[in-house]
Structure formats: C-alpha cells, structure tokens
Coordinates of C-alpha atoms and ligand atoms in Angstrom, one line a residue:
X1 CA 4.9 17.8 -14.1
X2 CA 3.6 18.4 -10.9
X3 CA 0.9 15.6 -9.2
X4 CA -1.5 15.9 -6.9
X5 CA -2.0 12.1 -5.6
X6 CA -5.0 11.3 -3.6
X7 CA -5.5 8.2 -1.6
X8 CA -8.9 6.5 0.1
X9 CA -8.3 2.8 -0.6
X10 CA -8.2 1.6 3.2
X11 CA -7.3 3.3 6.1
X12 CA -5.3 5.6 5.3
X13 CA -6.3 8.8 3.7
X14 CA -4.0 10.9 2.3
X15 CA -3.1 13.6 -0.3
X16 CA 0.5 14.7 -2.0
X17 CA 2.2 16.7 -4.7
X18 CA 5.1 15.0 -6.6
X19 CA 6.9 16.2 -8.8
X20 CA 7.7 13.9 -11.8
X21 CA 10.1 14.0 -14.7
X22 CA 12.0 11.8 -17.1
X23 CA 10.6 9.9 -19.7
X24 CA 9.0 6.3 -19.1
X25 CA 12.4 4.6 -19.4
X26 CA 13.6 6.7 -16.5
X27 CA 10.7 8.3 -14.5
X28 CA 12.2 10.3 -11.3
X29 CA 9.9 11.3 -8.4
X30 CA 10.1 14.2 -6.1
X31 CA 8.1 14.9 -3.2
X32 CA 7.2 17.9 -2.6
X33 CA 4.2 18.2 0.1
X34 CA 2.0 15.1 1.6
X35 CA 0.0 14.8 4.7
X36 CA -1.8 11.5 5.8
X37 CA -3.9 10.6 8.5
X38 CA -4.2 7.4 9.4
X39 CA -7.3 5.5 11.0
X40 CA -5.7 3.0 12.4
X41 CA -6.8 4.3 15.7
X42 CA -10.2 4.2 15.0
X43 CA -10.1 0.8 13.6
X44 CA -8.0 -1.0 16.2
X45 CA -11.0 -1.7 18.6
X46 CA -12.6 -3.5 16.2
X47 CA -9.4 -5.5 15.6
X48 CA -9.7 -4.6 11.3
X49 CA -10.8 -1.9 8.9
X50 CA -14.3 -1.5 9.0
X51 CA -15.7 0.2 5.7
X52 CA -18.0 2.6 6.6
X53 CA -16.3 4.3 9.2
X54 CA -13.2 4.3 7.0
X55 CA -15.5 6.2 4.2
X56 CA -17.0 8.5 7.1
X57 CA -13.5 9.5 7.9
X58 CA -12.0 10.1 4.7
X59 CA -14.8 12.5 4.0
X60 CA -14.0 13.7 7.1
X61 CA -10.3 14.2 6.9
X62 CA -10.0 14.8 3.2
X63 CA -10.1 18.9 2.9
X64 CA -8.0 19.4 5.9
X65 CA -5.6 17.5 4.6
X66 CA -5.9 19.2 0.8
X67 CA -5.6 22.4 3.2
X68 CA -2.4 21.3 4.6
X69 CA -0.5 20.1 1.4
X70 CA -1.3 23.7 -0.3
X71 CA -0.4 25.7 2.6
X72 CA 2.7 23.8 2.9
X73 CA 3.4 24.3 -1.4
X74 CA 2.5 28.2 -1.3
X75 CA 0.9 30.5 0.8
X76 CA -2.7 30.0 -0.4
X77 CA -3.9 33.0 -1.1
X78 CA -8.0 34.1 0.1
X79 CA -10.0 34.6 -3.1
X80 CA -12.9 37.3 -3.2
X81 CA -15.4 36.6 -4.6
X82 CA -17.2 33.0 -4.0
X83 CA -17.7 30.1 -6.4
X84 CA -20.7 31.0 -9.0
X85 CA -24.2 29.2 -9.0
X86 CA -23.2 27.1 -11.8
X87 CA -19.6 25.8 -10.3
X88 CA -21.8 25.2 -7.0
X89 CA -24.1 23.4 -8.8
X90 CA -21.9 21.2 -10.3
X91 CA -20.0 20.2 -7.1
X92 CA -23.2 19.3 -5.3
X93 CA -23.7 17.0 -8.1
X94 CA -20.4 15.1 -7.7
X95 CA -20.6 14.9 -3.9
X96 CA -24.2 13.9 -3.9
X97 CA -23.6 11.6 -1.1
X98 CA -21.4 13.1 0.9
X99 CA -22.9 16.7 2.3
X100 CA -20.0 16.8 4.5
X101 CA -17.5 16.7 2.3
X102 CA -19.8 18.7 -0.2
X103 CA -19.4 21.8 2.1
X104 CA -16.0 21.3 3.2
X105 CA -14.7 21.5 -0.4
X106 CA -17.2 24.2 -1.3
X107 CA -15.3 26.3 0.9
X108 CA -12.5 25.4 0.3
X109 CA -12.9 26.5 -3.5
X110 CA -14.3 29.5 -2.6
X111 CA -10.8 30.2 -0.6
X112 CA -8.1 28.6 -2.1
X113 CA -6.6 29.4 -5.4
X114 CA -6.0 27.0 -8.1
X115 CA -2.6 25.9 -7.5
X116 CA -0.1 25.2 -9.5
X117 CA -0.8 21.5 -10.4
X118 CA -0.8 19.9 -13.8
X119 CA -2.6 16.5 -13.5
X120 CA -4.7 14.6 -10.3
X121 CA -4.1 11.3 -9.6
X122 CA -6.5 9.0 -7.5
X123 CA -6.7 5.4 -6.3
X124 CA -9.7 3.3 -8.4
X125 CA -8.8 0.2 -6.8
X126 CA -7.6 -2.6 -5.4
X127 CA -9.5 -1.6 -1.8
X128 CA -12.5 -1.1 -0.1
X129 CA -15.0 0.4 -2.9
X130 CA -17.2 2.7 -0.5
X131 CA -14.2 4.1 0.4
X132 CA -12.2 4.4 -3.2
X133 CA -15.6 6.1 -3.9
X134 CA -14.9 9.3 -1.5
X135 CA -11.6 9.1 -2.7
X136 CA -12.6 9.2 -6.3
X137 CA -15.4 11.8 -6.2
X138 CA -13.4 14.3 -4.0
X139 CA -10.8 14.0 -7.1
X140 CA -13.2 15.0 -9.5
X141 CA -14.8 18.2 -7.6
X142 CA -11.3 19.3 -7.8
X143 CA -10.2 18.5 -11.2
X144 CA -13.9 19.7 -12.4
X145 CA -13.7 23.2 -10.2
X146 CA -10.2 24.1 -11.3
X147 CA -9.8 22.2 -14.8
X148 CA -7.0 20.2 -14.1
X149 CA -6.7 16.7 -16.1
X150 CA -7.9 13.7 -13.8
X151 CA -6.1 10.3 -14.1
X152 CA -6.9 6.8 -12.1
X153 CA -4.1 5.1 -10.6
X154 CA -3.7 1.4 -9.2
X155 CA -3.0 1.0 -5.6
X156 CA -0.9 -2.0 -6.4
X157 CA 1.2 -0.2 -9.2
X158 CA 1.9 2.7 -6.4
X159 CA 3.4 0.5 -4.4
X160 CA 5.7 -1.4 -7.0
X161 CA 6.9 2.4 -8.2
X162 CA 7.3 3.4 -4.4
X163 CA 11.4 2.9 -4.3
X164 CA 11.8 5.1 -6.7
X165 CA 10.7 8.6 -4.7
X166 CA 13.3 10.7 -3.6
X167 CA 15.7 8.1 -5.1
X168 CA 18.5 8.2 -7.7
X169 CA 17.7 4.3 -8.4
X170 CA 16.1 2.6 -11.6
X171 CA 14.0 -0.3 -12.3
X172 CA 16.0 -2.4 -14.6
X173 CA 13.6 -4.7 -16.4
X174 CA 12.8 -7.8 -16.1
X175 CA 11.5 -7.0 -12.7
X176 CA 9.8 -8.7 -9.6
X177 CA 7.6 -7.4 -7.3
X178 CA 6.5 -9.1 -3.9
X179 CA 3.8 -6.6 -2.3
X180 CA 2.8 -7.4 1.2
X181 CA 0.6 -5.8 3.4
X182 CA -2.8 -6.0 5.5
X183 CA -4.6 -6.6 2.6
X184 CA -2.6 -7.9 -0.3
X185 CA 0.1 -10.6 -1.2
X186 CA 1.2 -10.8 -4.7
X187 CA 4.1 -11.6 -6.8
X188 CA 4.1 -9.0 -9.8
X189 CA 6.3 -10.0 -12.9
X190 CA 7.3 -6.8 -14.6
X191 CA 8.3 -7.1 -18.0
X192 CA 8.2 -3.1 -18.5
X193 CA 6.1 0.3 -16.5
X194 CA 2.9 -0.5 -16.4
X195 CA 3.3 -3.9 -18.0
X196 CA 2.4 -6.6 -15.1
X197 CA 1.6 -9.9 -15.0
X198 CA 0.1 -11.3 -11.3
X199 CA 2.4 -14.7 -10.9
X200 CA 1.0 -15.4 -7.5
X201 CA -1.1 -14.3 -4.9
X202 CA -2.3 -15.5 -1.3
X203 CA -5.6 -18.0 -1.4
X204 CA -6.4 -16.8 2.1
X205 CA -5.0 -14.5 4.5
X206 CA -2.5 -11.8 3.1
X207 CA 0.7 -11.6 5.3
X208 CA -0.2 -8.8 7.2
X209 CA -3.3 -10.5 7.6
X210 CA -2.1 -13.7 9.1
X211 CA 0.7 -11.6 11.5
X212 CA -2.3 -9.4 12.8
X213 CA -4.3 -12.8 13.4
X214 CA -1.9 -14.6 15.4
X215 CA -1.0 -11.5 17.5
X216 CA -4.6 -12.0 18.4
X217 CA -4.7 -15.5 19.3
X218 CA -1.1 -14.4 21.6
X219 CA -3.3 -11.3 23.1
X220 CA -1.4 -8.6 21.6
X221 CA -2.8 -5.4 20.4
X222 CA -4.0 -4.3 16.9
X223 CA -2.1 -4.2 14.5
X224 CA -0.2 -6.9 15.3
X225 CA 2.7 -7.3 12.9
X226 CA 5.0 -5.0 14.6
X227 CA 4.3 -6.6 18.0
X228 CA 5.0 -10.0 16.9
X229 CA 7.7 -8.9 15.1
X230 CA 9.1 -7.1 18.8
X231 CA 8.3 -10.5 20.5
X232 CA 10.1 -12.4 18.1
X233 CA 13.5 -10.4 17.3
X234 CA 13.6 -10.2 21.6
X235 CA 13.8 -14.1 20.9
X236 CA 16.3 -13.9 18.1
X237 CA 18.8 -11.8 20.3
X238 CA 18.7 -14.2 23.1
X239 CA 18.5 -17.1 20.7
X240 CA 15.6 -18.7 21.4
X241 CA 14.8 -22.1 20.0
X242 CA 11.0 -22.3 19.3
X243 CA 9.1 -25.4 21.2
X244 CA 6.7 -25.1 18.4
X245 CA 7.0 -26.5 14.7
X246 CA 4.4 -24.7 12.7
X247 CA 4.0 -25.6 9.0
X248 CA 4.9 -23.5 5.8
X249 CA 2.4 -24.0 3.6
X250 CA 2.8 -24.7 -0.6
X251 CA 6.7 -23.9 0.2
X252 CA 7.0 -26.1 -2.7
X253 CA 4.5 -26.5 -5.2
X254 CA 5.1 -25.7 -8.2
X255 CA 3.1 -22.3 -8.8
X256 CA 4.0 -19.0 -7.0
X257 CA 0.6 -19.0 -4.8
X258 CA 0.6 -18.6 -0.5
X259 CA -1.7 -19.4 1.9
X260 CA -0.7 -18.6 5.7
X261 CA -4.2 -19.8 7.1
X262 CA -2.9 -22.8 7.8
X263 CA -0.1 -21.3 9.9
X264 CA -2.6 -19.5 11.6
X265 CA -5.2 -22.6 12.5
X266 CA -1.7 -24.4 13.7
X267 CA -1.2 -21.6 15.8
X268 CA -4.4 -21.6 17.4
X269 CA -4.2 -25.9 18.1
X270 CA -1.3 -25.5 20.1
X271 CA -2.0 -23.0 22.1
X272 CA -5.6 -24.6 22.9
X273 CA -2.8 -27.3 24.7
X274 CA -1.4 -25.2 26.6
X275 CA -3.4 -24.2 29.9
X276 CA -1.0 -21.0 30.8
X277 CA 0.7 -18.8 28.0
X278 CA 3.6 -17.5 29.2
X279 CA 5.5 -14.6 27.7
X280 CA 8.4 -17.3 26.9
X281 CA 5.5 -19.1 25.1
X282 CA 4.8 -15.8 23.3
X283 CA 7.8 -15.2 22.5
X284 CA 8.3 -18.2 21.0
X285 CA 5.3 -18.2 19.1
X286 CA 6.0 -15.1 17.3
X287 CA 9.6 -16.3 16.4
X288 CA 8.4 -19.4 14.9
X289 CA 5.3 -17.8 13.0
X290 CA 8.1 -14.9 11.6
X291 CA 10.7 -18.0 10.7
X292 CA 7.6 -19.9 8.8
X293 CA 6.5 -16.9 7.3
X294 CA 10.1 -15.7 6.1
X295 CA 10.7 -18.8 4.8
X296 CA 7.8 -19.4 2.4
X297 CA 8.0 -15.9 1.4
X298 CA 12.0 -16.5 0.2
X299 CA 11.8 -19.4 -1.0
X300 CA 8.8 -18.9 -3.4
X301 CA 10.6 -15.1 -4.5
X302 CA 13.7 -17.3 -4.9
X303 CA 12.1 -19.0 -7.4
X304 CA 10.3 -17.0 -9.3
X305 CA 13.8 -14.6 -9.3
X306 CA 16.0 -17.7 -11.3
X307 CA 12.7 -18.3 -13.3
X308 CA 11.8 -15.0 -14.7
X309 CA 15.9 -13.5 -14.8
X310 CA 15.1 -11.0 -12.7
X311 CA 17.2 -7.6 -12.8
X312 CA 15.4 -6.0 -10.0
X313 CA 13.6 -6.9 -6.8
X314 CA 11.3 -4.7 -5.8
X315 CA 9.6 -5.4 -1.9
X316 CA 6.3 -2.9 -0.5
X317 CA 3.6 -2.8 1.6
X318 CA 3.5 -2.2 5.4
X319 CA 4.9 -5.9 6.1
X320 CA 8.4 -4.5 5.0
X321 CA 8.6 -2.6 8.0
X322 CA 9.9 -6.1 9.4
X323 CA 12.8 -6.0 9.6
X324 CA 14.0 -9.9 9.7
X325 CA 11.9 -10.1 6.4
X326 CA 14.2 -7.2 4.8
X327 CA 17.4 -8.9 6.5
X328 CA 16.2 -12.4 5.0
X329 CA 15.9 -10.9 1.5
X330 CA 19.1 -9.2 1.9
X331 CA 20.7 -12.7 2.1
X332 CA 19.0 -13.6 -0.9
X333 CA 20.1 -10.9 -2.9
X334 CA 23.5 -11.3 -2.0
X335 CA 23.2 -15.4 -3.6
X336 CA 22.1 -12.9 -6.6
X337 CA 24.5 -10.9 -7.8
X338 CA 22.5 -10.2 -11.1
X339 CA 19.3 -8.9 -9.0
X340 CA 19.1 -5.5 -7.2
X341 CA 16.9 -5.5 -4.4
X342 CA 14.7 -1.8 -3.9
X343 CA 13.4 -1.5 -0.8
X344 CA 11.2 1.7 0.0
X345 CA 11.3 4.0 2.7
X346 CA 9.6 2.4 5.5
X347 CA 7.5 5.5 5.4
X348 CA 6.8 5.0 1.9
X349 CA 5.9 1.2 2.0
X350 CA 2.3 1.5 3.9
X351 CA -0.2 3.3 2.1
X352 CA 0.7 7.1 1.3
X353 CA -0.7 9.5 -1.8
X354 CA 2.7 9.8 -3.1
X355 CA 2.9 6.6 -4.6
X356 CA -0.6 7.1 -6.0
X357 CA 0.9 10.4 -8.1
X358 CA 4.2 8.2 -9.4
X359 CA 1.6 5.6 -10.6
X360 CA -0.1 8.0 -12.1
X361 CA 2.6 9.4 -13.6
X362 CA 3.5 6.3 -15.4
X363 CA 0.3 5.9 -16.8
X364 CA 0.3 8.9 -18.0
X365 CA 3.6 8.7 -20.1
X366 CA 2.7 5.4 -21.2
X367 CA -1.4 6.4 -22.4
X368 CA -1.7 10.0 -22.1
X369 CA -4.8 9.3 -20.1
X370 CA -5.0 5.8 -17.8
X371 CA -6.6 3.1 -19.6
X372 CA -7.5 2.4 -16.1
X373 CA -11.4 2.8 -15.5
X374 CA -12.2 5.9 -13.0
X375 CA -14.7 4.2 -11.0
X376 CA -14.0 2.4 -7.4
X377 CA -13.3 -1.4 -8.3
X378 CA -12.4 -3.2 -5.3
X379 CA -10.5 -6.4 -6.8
X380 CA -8.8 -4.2 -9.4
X381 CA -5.9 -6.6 -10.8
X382 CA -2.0 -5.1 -12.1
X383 CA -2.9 -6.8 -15.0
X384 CA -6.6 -5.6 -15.9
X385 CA -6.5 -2.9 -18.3
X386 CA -9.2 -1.4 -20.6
Ligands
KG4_1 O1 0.4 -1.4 3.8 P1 -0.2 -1.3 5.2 O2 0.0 -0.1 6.0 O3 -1.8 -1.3 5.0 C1 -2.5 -2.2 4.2 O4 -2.8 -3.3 4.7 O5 -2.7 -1.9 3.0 O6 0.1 -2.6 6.0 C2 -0.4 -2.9 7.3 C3 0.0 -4.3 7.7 C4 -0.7 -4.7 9.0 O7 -1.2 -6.0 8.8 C5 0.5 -4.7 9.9 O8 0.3 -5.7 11.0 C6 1.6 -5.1 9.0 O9 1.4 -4.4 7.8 N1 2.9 -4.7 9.6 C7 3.9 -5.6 10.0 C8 4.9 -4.9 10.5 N2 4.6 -3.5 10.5 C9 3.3 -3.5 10.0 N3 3.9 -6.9 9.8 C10 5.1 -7.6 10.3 N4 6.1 -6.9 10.8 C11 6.1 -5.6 11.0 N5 7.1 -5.0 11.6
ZN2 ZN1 -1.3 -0.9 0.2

C-alpha cells in the first residue's frame, strides 16, 4: 500500500509516500519520497512557535513540497485539459480560508496526474489546531480531487511507530514508549498497535521545553537543546564537576509524571547570584541541567520498564538527538536484557510526514478507516479514541 503522509502539527510541514506492508502483527515501512521544510528559522526570533505564522507558512509551503515528493516518485506528467467547474468548485469550498493555498493546489490539480497512491494520511492532533487545520484541509482537497481514501493519524502514535521505517526490527509487546520533544513528554504503555495507555506525562514544561528555556537564561540561541547539549558534552570530555546542585524533580513519587520547571526556576536563582557568567559557568550549567534531566528521565523509564515487563523500549521526539540521553538509556538497557531499546533515525525522531503515513497505516489495518476524528484537536491523547 502506498501512503501519502502529510504533516502541519508545529513547525514543521511536511509531506511523504511510504510504502507499507505486512499485517498488523508485523507492519514494515518503506520510504519512498519526503520533503520537509522546517520553520524553525522563522520561529527562532521569537524564541518559540508562534501559530499563525506557522499556519501562514504551511499554506505557504505545502504544494511545493506535494510538487517535490511526486516529481521525485514519477515524472509527473502535464494534463490538458483543466479541472472542471464542478471539481473547482468543490476545492474552493474546502480551502475556504486559505486563498493561497486554494490557488496553489488548483494548479497543481490541473497539472499533475493522480499518482499512484492508495490512501492519505494527515496529522489531527496532538499540536497547534490553526495549524493541524491547513494540514487537514489540504488533505482533503487532495483526497476529494483525485478519490483517494482519507485517514487521520495521531502525531504521538507517528512517533512511537518511527523506529520501524526502513528497519528490519519489530515491536515485541508489551511495549514502552518515552516521547520527548518541544512540545510533549509522555510515557506510552503499549499493550498492542494502536492500543496505548498514557502512564505519565510532564505537568509543566516538556523536555525540550525546559532545555530550550535554560539555554535562554545561559544566552544561547533558539533552539536551545542542542546548544546546551554542545556546552555540556565539552564538559563531560574535560570532566567537569558542576558548582551547581540543581534538583530532579518527582524522581521518586510513586506515579510516572515529570515536571522540569522547577529545574528551570533553580536555574534562573543561581545565576541571579552570580554577577559575571562565564563560559566555565555555562558550561557547567548545561552539564548539570543534562545530568538532572537524564536522571529523572531514567529513573522514572526504569520503573515503569520492571513494572509493566517491558519487551521493547521505544525513545522519539527531537530530544533524542542528545546524545548523553541515548548513551544513558543504553546503560539501562544493558541492566535489561529482556528489553530492546529502538531508537529512530535521528532524522526520523523530530517531526517528519513519514511517521504520519506508518501511523496511518496501523490504523488502518486495525479499523479500516481511523476511529480517530478528522478534525484538528490540539490535546488529542494516544489513548482517546471514538
Ligand atoms: O520533535 P521536535 O523537532 O519538535 C517538537 O517539539 O515537536 O523537537 C524539538 C525539540 C526542541 O525543544 C529542541 O531544543 C530539542 O528538541 N532538541 C534537543 C536536542 N536537539 C533538539 N534537546 C536536547 N539535546 C539535543 N541534542
Ligand atoms: Zn513531535
């Protein structure tokens, strides 16, 4: 079967074609064409994502991109003749609100053959709803004008299937997920595809979050997770010992929830001490806010992993790109023979389309059609179904 994924959640918006096969006790996933732009350019003057111009660019960047994956899949062959009045009609109807986009895709219809897809696949949540809504509505002009079935996928879902793209390996069940990224911290408990159960989330910042947030208060530039992250494994090398003790919040209560605001606000006290911030200081800093970090996030996957019996743990979201993070849950694996750790492509763990097809993919094994509602719902939940 092959997917066209489409994704508009955040600040990212991109478009793929997977190619899926394999039943739902062994989905396999193989890319095929993707192009993504990412905002983050845009964004990182305002030091976050700011929804409307992330909507204003994914109408912006959405067709070009469509343009891209097709060209890349088959020469795309110019039609003749244009759309008719009615198939017009129709498509201004759908992109009411976005005129841009409206004409873009217009001609792009009226230029591009259908291609050989067999179901679309588009984000409908967790995210930033004005934004989900481009996303959305651009995914049914498409399915609409060329009568290809439409499904919804869950951001969240897309990133626990991730690992498993251009990959020989399997999810052996029970699984756990920890997803961690700019906008979201969870712990999934995966008793089977598409059966979640949300064990723990963050009651303030997400990771990614809290790293961007300190790099702040340390002056670096947006985003700041892979700045810190520099700062702190130029420490490591030279083994640096920290100055600094900063707390790691609910390391042991007894649910699976985080909260790194606290690590942040501790962050902010001491340096309000200090009258000049060195680069040592920096360094240390970031060091000491990875260690606290780290260690909450192992200890609470620790023991959720000897609770639940894990067979597989799964990591994603653009945090993984740290690498002391993947190193640390290396160790742990290695304490747990029983548990495989899958750890995505770096490329694959920030937002991409792919992941939005495979999720879709599932769903669509498991339901025939998602029993996840096509409409943008910005605090979608894993375990929310229909
Ligand atoms: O998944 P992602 O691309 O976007 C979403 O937030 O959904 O994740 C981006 C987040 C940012 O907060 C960024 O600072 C963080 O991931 N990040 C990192 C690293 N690389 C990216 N955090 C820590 N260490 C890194 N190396
Ligand atoms: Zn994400």
């Amino acid at each position: 079967m092959k997917i066209l994924g489409i994704e508009t959640s955040c600040d990212e918006t991109a478009v793929a074609v997977v190619e899926s096969t394999g039943d739902i006790r062994s989905p396999s996933f193989k890319l095929l064409a993707e192009a993504l732009y990412s905002q983050v350019e845009t964004h990182a003057k305002y030091g976050g994502v700011f929804p409307a111009m992330a909507k204003r660019e994914h109408a912006k960047n959405l067709v070009p991109l469509l343009r891209k994956v097709l060209d890349s899949l088959t020469p795309s062959p110019v039609k003749e003749k244009g759309l008719g009045d009615e198939a017009v009609g129709n498509l201004k109807q759908i992109l009411d609100r976005e005129p841009g986009l409206f004409e873009m895709t217009k001609d792009l219809l009226e230029t591009v053959e259908k291609p050989d897809i067999d179901l679309i696949a588009v984000t409908a949540g967790p995210g930033l709803e004005p934004a989900l809504w481009v996303g959305i509505n651009f995914a049914r002009a498409l399915s609409e004008a060329w009568n290809i079935p439409l499904i919804a996928s869950n951001h969240m879902e897309g990133h626990i299937v991730s690992p498993l793209i251009d990959s020989e390996h399997r999810v052996e069940f029970p699984a756990l997920a920890l997803l961690i990224s700019g906008g979201h911290t969870e712990l999934v408990h995966i008793k089977d595809w598409t059966e979640y159960e949300v064990i723990g989330r963050t009651r303030d910042d997400a990771v990614g979050e809290a790293f961007d947030k300190v790099a702040r208060l340390l002056s670096l530039p947006y985003p700041g997770g892979p700045e810190i992250s520099k700062l702190a494994e130029e420490g490591r090398q030279r083994n640096v010992v920290p100055r600094f003790a900063l707390p790691r919040p609910m390391i042991h209560t007894k649910d699976y929830d985080f909260s790194f605001s606290g690590i942040k606000t501790s962050v902010l006290y001491t340096l309000k001490k200090i009258d000049d911030i060195t680069p040592e200081i920096k360094t240390e800093m970031a060091l000491e806010f990875e260690n606290a970090v780290t260690e909450v996030l192992v200890t609470k996957t620790r023991k959720a992993l000897e609770e639940f019996g894990a067979k597989t743990l799964i990591l994603g979201g653009g945090v993984v790109a740290n690498t002391y993070i993947r190193q640390e849950f290396q160790k742990l694996i290695e304490q747990h023979s029983e548990t495989k750790l899958l750890i995505p492509d770096i490329k694959l763990s920030t937002d991409n389309a792919v992941m939005i097809a495979a999720a879709g993919y599932l769903n669509f094994l498991k339901n025939k059609n998602s029993d996840i509602e096509l409409r943008a719902q910005g605090n979608l939940s894993l375990g929310a179904r229909k």
